[in-house]
Coordinates of C-alpha atoms in Angstrom, one line a residue:
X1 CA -19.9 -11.3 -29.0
X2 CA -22.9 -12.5 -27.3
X3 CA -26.5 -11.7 -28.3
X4 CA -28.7 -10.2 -25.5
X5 CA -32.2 -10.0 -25.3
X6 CA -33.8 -7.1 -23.1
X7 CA -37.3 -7.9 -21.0
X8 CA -38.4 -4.3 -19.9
X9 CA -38.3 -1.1 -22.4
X10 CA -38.2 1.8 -19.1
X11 CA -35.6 4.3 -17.2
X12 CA -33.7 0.9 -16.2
X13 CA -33.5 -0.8 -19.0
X14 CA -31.9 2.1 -20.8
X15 CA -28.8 1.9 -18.4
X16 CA -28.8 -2.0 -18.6
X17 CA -28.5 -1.6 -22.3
X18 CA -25.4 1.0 -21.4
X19 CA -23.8 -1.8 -19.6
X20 CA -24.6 -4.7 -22.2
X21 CA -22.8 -2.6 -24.8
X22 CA -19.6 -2.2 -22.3
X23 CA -19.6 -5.5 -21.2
X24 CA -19.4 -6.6 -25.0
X25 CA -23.1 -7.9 -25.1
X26 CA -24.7 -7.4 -28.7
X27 CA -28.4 -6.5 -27.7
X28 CA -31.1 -7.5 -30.5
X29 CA -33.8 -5.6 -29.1
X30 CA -36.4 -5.7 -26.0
X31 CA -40.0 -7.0 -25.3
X32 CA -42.5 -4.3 -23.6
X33 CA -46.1 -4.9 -22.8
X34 CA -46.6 -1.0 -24.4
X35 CA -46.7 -1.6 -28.2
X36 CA -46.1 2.0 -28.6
X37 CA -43.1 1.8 -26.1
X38 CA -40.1 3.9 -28.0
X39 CA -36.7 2.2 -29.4
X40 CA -34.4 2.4 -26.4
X41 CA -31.1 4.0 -28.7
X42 CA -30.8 2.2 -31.4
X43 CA -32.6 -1.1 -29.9
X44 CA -36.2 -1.6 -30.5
X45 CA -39.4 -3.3 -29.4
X46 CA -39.7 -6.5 -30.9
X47 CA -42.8 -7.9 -29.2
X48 CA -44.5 -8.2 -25.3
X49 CA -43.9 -11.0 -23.1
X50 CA -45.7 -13.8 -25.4
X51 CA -42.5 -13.1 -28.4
X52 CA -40.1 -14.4 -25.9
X53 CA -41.1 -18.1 -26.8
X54 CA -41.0 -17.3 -30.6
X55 CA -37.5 -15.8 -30.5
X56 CA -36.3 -18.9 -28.4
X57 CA -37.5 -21.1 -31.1
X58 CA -35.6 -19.1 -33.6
X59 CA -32.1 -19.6 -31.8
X60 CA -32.0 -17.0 -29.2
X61 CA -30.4 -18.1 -26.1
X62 CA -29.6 -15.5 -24.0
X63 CA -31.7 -13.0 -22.0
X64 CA -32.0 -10.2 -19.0
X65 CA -34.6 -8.7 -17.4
X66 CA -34.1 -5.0 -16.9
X67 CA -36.9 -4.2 -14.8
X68 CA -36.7 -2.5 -11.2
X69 CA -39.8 -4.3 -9.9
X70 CA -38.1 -7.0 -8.0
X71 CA -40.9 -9.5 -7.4
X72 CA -41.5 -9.1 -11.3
X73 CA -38.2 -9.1 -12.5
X74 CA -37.4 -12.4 -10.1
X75 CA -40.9 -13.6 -12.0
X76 CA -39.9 -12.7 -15.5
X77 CA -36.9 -14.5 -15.3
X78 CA -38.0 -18.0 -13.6
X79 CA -40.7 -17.6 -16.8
X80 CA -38.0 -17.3 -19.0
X81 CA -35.4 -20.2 -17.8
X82 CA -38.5 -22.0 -18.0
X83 CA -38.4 -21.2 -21.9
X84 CA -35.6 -22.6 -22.1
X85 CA -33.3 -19.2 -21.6
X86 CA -30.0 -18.3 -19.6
X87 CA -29.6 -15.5 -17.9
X88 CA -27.1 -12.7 -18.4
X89 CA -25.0 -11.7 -15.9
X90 CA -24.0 -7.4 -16.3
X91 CA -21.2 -5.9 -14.5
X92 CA -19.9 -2.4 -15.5
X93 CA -16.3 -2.4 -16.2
X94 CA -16.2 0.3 -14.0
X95 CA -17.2 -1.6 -11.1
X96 CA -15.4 -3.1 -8.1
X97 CA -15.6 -6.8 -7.9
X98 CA -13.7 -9.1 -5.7
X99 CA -12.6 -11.9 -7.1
X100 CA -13.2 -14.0 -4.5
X101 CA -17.3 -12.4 -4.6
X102 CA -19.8 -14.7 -6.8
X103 CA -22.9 -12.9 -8.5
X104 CA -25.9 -15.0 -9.3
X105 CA -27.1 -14.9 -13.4
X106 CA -29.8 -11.8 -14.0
X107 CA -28.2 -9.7 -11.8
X108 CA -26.5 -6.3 -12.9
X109 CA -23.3 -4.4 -11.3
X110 CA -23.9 -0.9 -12.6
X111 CA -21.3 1.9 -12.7
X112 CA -18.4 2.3 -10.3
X113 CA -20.0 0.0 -7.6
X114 CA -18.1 -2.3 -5.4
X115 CA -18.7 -5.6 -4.4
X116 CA -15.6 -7.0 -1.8
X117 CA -14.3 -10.0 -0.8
X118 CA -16.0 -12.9 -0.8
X119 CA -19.5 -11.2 -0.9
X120 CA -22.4 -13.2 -1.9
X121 CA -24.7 -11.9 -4.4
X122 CA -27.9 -13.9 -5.6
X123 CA -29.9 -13.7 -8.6
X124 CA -32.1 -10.8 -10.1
X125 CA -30.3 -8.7 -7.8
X126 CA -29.3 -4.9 -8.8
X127 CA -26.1 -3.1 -7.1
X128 CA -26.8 0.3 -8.8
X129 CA -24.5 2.9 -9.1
X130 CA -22.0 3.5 -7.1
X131 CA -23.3 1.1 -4.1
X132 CA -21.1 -0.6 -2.2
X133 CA -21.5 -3.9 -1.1
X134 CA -18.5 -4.7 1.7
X135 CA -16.7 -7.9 2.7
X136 CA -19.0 -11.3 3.4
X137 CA -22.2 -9.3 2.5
X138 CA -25.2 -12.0 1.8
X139 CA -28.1 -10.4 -0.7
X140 CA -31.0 -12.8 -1.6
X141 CA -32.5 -13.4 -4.9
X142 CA -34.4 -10.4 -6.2
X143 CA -32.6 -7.3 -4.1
X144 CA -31.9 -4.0 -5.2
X145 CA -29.1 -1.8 -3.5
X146 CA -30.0 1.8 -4.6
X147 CA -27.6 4.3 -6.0
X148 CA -24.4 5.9 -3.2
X149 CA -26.3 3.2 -0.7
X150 CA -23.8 1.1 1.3
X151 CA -23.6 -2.0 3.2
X152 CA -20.9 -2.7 5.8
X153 CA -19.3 -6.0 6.2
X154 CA -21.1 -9.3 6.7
X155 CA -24.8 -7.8 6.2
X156 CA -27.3 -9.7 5.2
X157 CA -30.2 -8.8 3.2
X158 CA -33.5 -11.3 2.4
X159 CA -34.9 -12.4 -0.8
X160 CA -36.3 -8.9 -2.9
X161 CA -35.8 -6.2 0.0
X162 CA -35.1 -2.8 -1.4
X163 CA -32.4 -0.8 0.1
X164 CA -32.8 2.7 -0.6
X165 CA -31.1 5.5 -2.3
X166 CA -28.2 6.9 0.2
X167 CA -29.1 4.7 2.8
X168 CA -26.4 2.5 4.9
X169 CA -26.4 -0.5 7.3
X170 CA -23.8 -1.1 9.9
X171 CA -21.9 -4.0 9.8
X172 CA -23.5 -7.4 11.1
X173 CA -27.0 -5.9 10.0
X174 CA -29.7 -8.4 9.1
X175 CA -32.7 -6.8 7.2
X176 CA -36.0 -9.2 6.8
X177 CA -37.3 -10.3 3.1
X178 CA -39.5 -8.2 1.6
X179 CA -38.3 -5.1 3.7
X180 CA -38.0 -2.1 2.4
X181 CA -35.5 0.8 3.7
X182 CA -36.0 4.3 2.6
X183 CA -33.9 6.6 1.1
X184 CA -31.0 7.8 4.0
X185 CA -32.0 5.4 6.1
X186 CA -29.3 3.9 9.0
X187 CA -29.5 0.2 10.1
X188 CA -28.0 -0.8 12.9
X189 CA -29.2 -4.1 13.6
X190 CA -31.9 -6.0 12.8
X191 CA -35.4 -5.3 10.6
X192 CA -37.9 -8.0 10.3
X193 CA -39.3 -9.0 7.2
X194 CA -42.0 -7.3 4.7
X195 CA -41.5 -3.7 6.8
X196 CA -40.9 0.1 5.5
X197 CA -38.3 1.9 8.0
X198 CA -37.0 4.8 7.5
X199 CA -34.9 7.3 9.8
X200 CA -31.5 7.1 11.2
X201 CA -31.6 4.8 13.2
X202 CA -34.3 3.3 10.7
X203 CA -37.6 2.5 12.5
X204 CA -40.7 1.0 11.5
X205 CA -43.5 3.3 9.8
X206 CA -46.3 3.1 11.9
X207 CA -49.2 0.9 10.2
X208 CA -47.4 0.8 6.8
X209 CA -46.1 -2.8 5.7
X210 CA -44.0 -3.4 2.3
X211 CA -47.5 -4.7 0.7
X212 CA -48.7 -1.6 0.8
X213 CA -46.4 -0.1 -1.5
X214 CA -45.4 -2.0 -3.4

């Protein structure tokens, strides 16, 4: 059994540490900025950020970042390879996954999501639960496919867009990096990058870029 270390002590992290356990990973505890952040379960804090380097130096190999931030969880975990750790890869034994579909390291597949053939998923991404991810899909470092969203064959999705909850894209559909799409949101074509649509068909929210929301 493999020892896991958590980065991130939130609402995510708490169903990351549900799929470690399934997926056989033995989780030793997390790192939180809070120093009053509460055990997760059973697992508790064992430092902020500036611990990871101690615990590396005491044998600990092996790392995730459960954070849903995706610039910062694509940060953390550059920071941490550059420690000297690898990345986990979590997928729920629940889930779908082709066979013929590669998944990047620090990237979860939550609960009964599906990920078809020859899909290509990149690092820090999240497919949360119940997403589906169809046939020849390309998602970018850093994505995150919210819950009952779903992607029709060969989309492809830049480096850290967020795809909102519910939301679908027809097949072919390109969507920008940086883009966000909101919750429900149809895409039938193309979005440029570091935008906020929303709607079906999803359009461009006047004067609002992904900057200034996230």
């Amino acid at each position: 059994m493999s020892t896991l270390l958590l980065v991130g002590g939130g609402g995510h992290a708490k169903v990351v540490l549900d799929i470690a356990h399934a997926a056989g990973f033995s989780v030793v505890g997390f790192l939180d900025p809070d120093p009053a952040a509460p055990p997760i379960g059973e697992v508790r804090r064992l430092g902020d950020d500036a611990t990871a380097a101690a615990l590396r130096a005491q044998g600990l190999t092996l790392a995730f970042v459960a954070l849903g931030d995706n610039r910062l969880r694509r940060k953390i975990g550059e920071r941490l390879r550059a420690e000297g750790f690898r990345l986990a890869t979590l997928v729920h034994p629940s889930a779908v996954v082709s066979p013929s579909a590669s998944i990047g390291e620090g990237t979860v597949i939550m609960p009964l999501a599906v990920v078809n053939a020859a899909a290509r998923i990149g690092e820090y991404v999240i497919v949360n639960t119940g997403a589906i991810v169809e046939h020849d899909c390309v998602l970018g470092d850093g994505v995150h496919v919210a819950p009952r969203s779903a992607l029709g064959g060969c989309c492809t999705l830049g480096e850290e867009v967020f795809f909102g909850l519910g939301a679908c894209a027809r097949p072919l559909s390109r969507i920008g990096a940086g883009a966000i799409v909101g919750a429900g949101a149809v895409v039938v074509g193309e979005i440029m990058a570091n935008i906020v649509v929303v709607g079906a068909p999803a359009r461009p929210l006047p004067g609002v870029d992904s900057e200034a929301i996230l």
